[in-house]
Tab-separated table of C-alpha atoms in Angstrom:
chain	number	residue	atom	x	y	z
A	132	MET	CA	-6.219	2.726	30.143
A	133	THR	CA	-2.419	2.922	30.304
A	134	ALA	CA	-1.059	6.386	31.096
A	135	LEU	CA	1.497	7.597	28.570
A	136	ARG	CA	5.130	8.375	29.360
A	137	THR	CA	5.761	11.453	27.265
A	138	LEU	CA	8.657	13.413	25.788
A	139	VAL	CA	8.249	16.975	24.456
A	140	VAL	CA	10.881	18.138	21.948
A	141	ASP	CA	11.079	21.829	20.995
A	142	ASP	CA	13.902	24.342	20.769
A	143	GLU	CA	11.650	27.234	21.891
A	144	GLN	CA	11.427	27.349	25.695
A	145	PRO	CA	8.051	29.186	25.923
A	146	VAL	CA	6.411	26.594	23.660
A	147	LEU	CA	8.030	23.783	25.634
A	148	ASP	CA	6.827	25.202	28.957
A	149	GLU	CA	3.257	25.694	27.731
A	150	LEU	CA	2.972	22.185	26.319
A	151	VAL	CA	4.409	20.642	29.484
A	152	TRP	CA	1.866	22.576	31.555
A	153	LEU	CA	-1.052	21.500	29.353
A	154	LEU	CA	0.042	17.872	29.431
A	155	SER	CA	0.345	17.940	33.228
A	156	ARG	CA	-3.396	18.696	33.377
A	157	ASP	CA	-4.343	15.464	31.558
A	158	ASP	CA	-4.622	12.262	33.619
A	159	ARG	CA	-3.839	10.145	30.541
A	160	ILE	CA	-0.266	11.439	30.744
A	161	ALA	CA	1.968	9.641	33.251
A	162	THR	CA	5.223	11.615	33.040
A	163	VAL	CA	6.561	14.465	30.898
A	164	ALA	CA	10.242	14.738	29.963
A	165	THR	CA	11.694	17.472	27.741
A	166	ALA	CA	14.418	17.926	25.158
A	167	HIS	CA	15.604	21.082	23.392
A	168	SER	CA	17.117	19.450	20.297
A	169	GLY	CA	16.946	16.368	18.150
A	170	THR	CA	20.263	15.061	19.463
A	171	GLU	CA	19.129	15.452	23.072
A	172	ALA	CA	15.812	13.788	22.225
A	173	LEU	CA	17.475	10.731	20.662
A	174	ARG	CA	19.723	10.292	23.709
A	175	ARG	CA	16.634	10.352	25.920
A	176	LEU	CA	14.672	7.983	23.672
A	177	GLU	CA	17.450	5.388	23.664
A	178	ARG	CA	16.345	4.386	27.169
A	179	GLY	CA	13.187	2.894	25.644
A	180	ASP	CA	10.832	4.190	28.318
A	181	ILE	CA	8.882	6.795	26.277
A	182	ASP	CA	5.446	5.978	24.823
A	183	LEU	CA	4.612	9.263	23.102
A	184	VAL	CA	6.725	12.074	21.610
A	185	PHE	CA	5.468	15.600	20.887
A	186	LEU	CA	7.902	16.603	18.184
A	187	ASP	CA	8.565	20.055	16.736
A	188	ILE	CA	9.487	19.949	13.034
A	189	ALA	CA	11.596	23.079	12.439
A	190	MET	CA	14.598	22.781	14.758
A	191	PRO	CA	18.324	23.490	14.326
A	192	GLY	CA	20.302	20.372	13.480
A	193	LEU	CA	18.027	17.351	13.212
A	194	THR	CA	14.503	18.262	12.140
A	195	GLY	CA	11.429	16.584	13.553
A	196	ILE	CA	10.902	14.686	10.287
A	197	GLU	CA	14.473	13.354	10.425
A	198	ILE	CA	14.025	12.289	14.052
A	199	ALA	CA	10.790	10.482	13.165
A	200	ARG	CA	12.552	8.541	10.415
A	201	LEU	CA	15.237	7.473	12.889
A	202	LEU	CA	12.596	6.413	15.416
A	203	GLY	CA	11.050	4.194	12.755
A	204	ARG	CA	14.145	1.984	13.053
A	205	PHE	CA	13.561	1.360	16.772
A	206	ARG	CA	12.328	-2.109	17.681
A	207	GLN	CA	9.441	-0.539	19.622
A	208	PRO	CA	9.178	3.059	18.424
A	209	PRO	CA	7.135	5.554	20.451
A	210	GLN	CA	4.051	7.181	18.998
A	211	ILE	CA	4.619	10.603	17.447
A	212	ILE	CA	2.516	13.767	17.452
A	213	PHE	CA	4.068	16.558	15.390
A	214	VAL	CA	3.775	20.109	16.728
A	215	THR	CA	4.602	22.908	14.297
A	216	ALA	CA	3.756	26.425	13.180
A	217	HIS	CA	3.382	25.287	9.558
A	218	ASP	CA	1.127	22.821	7.757
A	219	ALA	CA	3.474	22.145	4.824
A	220	HIS	CA	4.641	18.786	6.187
A	221	ALA	CA	1.271	17.270	7.098
A	222	VAL	CA	1.168	14.565	4.441
A	223	GLU	CA	4.831	13.650	4.970
A	224	ALA	CA	4.146	13.392	8.703
A	225	PHE	CA	1.395	10.842	8.224
A	226	GLU	CA	3.551	8.825	5.856
A	227	LEU	CA	5.693	8.385	8.979
A	228	ASP	CA	2.649	7.019	10.875
A	229	ALA	CA	2.227	10.054	13.107
A	230	VAL	CA	-0.756	9.907	15.440
A	231	ASP	CA	-1.575	13.562	14.812
A	232	TYR	CA	-0.297	16.903	13.532
A	233	LEU	CA	-0.882	19.936	15.750
A	234	LEU	CA	-0.519	23.533	14.642
A	235	LYS	CA	0.828	26.219	16.966
A	236	PRO	CA	-0.518	27.917	18.997
A	237	ILE	CA	-1.795	24.772	20.693
A	238	ARG	CA	-5.425	24.717	21.787
A	239	GLU	CA	-6.067	22.586	24.850
A	240	GLU	CA	-9.184	20.924	23.409
A	241	ARG	CA	-7.274	20.004	20.241
A	242	LEU	CA	-4.398	18.654	22.334
A	243	ARG	CA	-6.792	16.512	24.343
A	244	GLU	CA	-8.140	15.013	21.127
A	245	SER	CA	-4.579	14.096	20.092
A	246	ILE	CA	-3.967	12.429	23.444
A	247	ARG	CA	-7.232	10.511	23.064
A	248	ARG	CA	-6.077	9.145	19.707
A	249	ALA	CA	-2.685	8.163	21.118
A	250	SER	CA	-4.285	6.482	24.148
A	251	GLN	CA	-6.684	4.477	22.011
A	252	GLU	CA	-3.941	3.292	19.671
A	253	ARG	CA	-1.718	2.403	22.624
A	254	ASP	CA	-4.398	0.408	24.447
A	255	ALA	CA	-5.616	-1.285	21.285
A	256	GLY	CA	-2.112	-2.373	20.332
A	257	SER	CA	-2.092	-3.176	16.640
A	258	PRO	CA	-4.970	-5.570	16.024
A	259	ASP	CA	-5.147	-6.799	12.456
A	260	ASP	CA	-8.551	-8.283	11.764
A	261	THR	CA	-8.921	-10.731	8.933
A	262	ILE	CA	-11.696	-10.582	6.356
A	263	ALA	CA	-13.062	-13.623	4.555
A	264	VAL	CA	-13.424	-13.120	0.796
A	265	GLU	CA	-14.652	-15.516	-1.896
A	266	LEU	CA	-12.416	-16.155	-4.881
A	267	ALA	CA	-13.472	-18.727	-7.522
A	268	GLY	CA	-15.253	-20.840	-4.931
A	269	VAL	CA	-12.382	-20.603	-2.461
A	270	THR	CA	-12.581	-18.660	0.790
A	271	ARG	CA	-9.486	-16.549	1.281
A	272	PHE	CA	-8.575	-14.539	4.368
A	273	VAL	CA	-7.016	-11.099	3.878
A	274	SER	CA	-5.641	-8.737	6.529
A	275	ARG	CA	-7.469	-5.475	7.090
A	276	SER	CA	-4.122	-3.681	7.372
A	277	GLN	CA	-3.489	-4.544	3.705
A	278	VAL	CA	-6.637	-2.707	2.562
A	279	THR	CA	-5.747	0.676	1.038
A	280	HIS	CA	-9.337	1.748	0.407
A	281	ALA	CA	-12.873	0.394	0.161
A	282	GLU	CA	-15.393	1.314	-2.511
A	283	ALA	CA	-19.168	0.867	-2.381
A	284	GLN	CA	-20.637	-1.143	-5.262
A	285	GLY	CA	-24.377	-1.671	-4.831
A	286	ASP	CA	-24.997	-4.133	-1.991
A	287	TYR	CA	-21.281	-4.920	-1.871
A	288	VAL	CA	-18.001	-3.241	-0.977
A	289	ARG	CA	-14.877	-3.741	-3.063
A	290	LEU	CA	-11.744	-3.946	-0.924
A	291	HIS	CA	-8.563	-2.772	-2.664
A	292	LEU	CA	-5.331	-4.272	-1.331
A	293	LEU	CA	-1.693	-3.148	-1.332
A	294	ASP	CA	-0.731	-5.841	-3.831
A	295	GLY	CA	-3.129	-4.368	-6.392
A	296	SER	CA	-5.799	-7.063	-6.029
A	297	SER	CA	-9.407	-6.363	-5.053
A	298	HIS	CA	-12.211	-8.418	-3.545
A	299	LEU	CA	-15.951	-7.998	-3.180
A	300	VAL	CA	-17.548	-8.519	0.220
A	301	ARG	CA	-21.225	-8.318	1.019
A	302	ALA	CA	-21.437	-5.342	3.368
A	303	ALA	CA	-22.609	-1.749	3.612
A	304	LEU	CA	-19.886	0.898	3.392
A	305	SER	CA	-21.554	2.848	6.206
A	306	ALA	CA	-21.250	-0.174	8.496
A	307	LEU	CA	-17.575	-0.605	7.642
A	308	ALA	CA	-16.978	3.115	8.210
A	309	ASP	CA	-18.289	2.789	11.768
A	310	GLU	CA	-16.609	-0.539	12.477
A	311	TRP	CA	-13.207	0.358	11.050
A	312	HIS	CA	-12.931	3.979	12.170
A	313	GLU	CA	-10.767	3.165	15.194
A	314	ALA	CA	-8.455	1.165	12.900
A	315	GLY	CA	-7.686	4.323	10.906
A	316	PHE	CA	-10.244	4.162	8.095
A	317	HIS	CA	-11.903	7.452	7.133
A	318	ARG	CA	-14.685	8.336	4.741
A	319	ILE	CA	-13.683	10.800	2.007
A	320	HIS	CA	-16.700	10.266	-0.252
A	321	ARG	CA	-20.128	8.710	0.147
A	322	SER	CA	-18.792	5.653	-1.700
A	323	ILE	CA	-15.125	5.612	-0.600
A	324	LEU	CA	-13.358	4.705	2.633
A	325	VAL	CA	-9.573	5.195	2.834
A	326	ASN	CA	-6.976	3.690	5.176
A	327	ARG	CA	-4.926	6.524	6.711
A	328	ALA	CA	-1.917	4.218	7.048
A	329	HIS	CA	-1.633	4.069	3.246
A	330	LEU	CA	-2.331	7.711	2.445
A	331	LEU	CA	0.520	8.913	0.214
A	332	GLU	CA	-0.634	12.398	-0.815
A	333	ALA	CA	-3.482	14.865	-0.525
A	334	ARG	CA	-3.944	17.163	-3.524
A	335	SER	CA	-6.052	20.219	-4.251
A	336	HIS	CA	-6.570	21.736	-7.695
A	337	ASP	CA	-9.258	24.089	-9.027
A	338	GLY	CA	-11.294	23.637	-5.867
A	339	ARG	CA	-11.222	19.841	-6.128
A	340	SER	CA	-9.499	17.624	-3.580
A	341	THR	CA	-8.122	14.123	-4.030
A	342	VAL	CA	-5.984	11.682	-2.083
A	343	VAL	CA	-3.445	9.226	-3.449
A	344	VAL	CA	-3.014	5.652	-2.212
A	345	PRO	CA	-0.841	2.788	-3.508
A	346	ARG	CA	-2.164	0.100	-5.852
A	347	GLY	CA	0.257	-2.682	-6.663
A	348	ASP	CA	3.255	-1.141	-8.421
A	349	SER	CA	1.438	2.144	-9.102
A	350	THR	CA	-0.936	4.546	-7.353
A	351	VAL	CA	-4.578	5.555	-7.618
A	352	GLU	CA	-6.081	9.004	-7.072
A	353	LEU	CA	-9.396	9.072	-5.199
A	354	PRO	CA	-11.891	11.956	-5.172
A	355	VAL	CA	-12.846	13.749	-1.952
A	356	SER	CA	-16.418	15.037	-1.971
A	357	ARG	CA	-17.229	18.568	-0.792
A	358	ARG	CA	-19.241	17.088	2.052
A	359	HIS	CA	-16.127	15.320	3.343
A	360	GLN	CA	-13.639	18.206	3.023
A	361	ARG	CA	-13.614	18.682	6.780
A	362	ASP	CA	-13.026	14.945	7.254
A	363	LEU	CA	-10.000	15.231	4.961
A	364	ARG	CA	-8.571	18.143	6.966
A	365	GLU	CA	-8.994	16.150	10.160
A	366	LEU	CA	-7.451	13.124	8.476
A	367	ILE	CA	-4.229	14.942	7.590
A	368	GLY	CA	-4.153	16.942	10.819
A	369	GLU	CA	-4.787	20.399	9.424
A	370	TYR	CA	-8.135	21.012	11.097
A	371	THR	CA	-8.180	22.821	14.421
A	372	PRO	CA	-11.617	23.450	16.009
């Protein structure tokens, strides 16, 4: 396991000090640098030697969301974990491929879970498995990263892709849920698996929850079962044990 070179960005010194102290207690963290503003953070990140950024959202000047968008232009951007007192930006944060979204005050066990996710993604790199699908007697190979969601259909699973197409594969959804969990796929319903990388929105209305993912030139809204409400909160980073 590769230890992570880390940068903590927060304009509040007490929060900065506490997070630095907590990170120093975790052997998956190699070094911890600090920055008090977005401008200072970007100057530090230009060196290219940071693997993971703990990024406050509400800061004077550049906000954490704005910094994350700028980091997305880097050739090798660091991983991002947002740290904030508010949950209003959770969905937007994950649209920016954040590893996690932590709410203040930070709990050490919740922080350790975030570091675990970052470490796994770092060590795994970005593997993109291919799946063989049959189409009119022709075997076609599609990339797992292009799958927005998977839907159980009897003894088969229908894979829905970013381009709007879909393909049936002979598999059990429960098996895919276990196999693809580390690749960012989460169960939101007994018959639906969703790819976190393509989660556009999470909605709640009249006690019912849904998530929105892309489908070709449009979007599709998927139901979240009551049983999987906690999974949804974990998925968008709002759940703190």
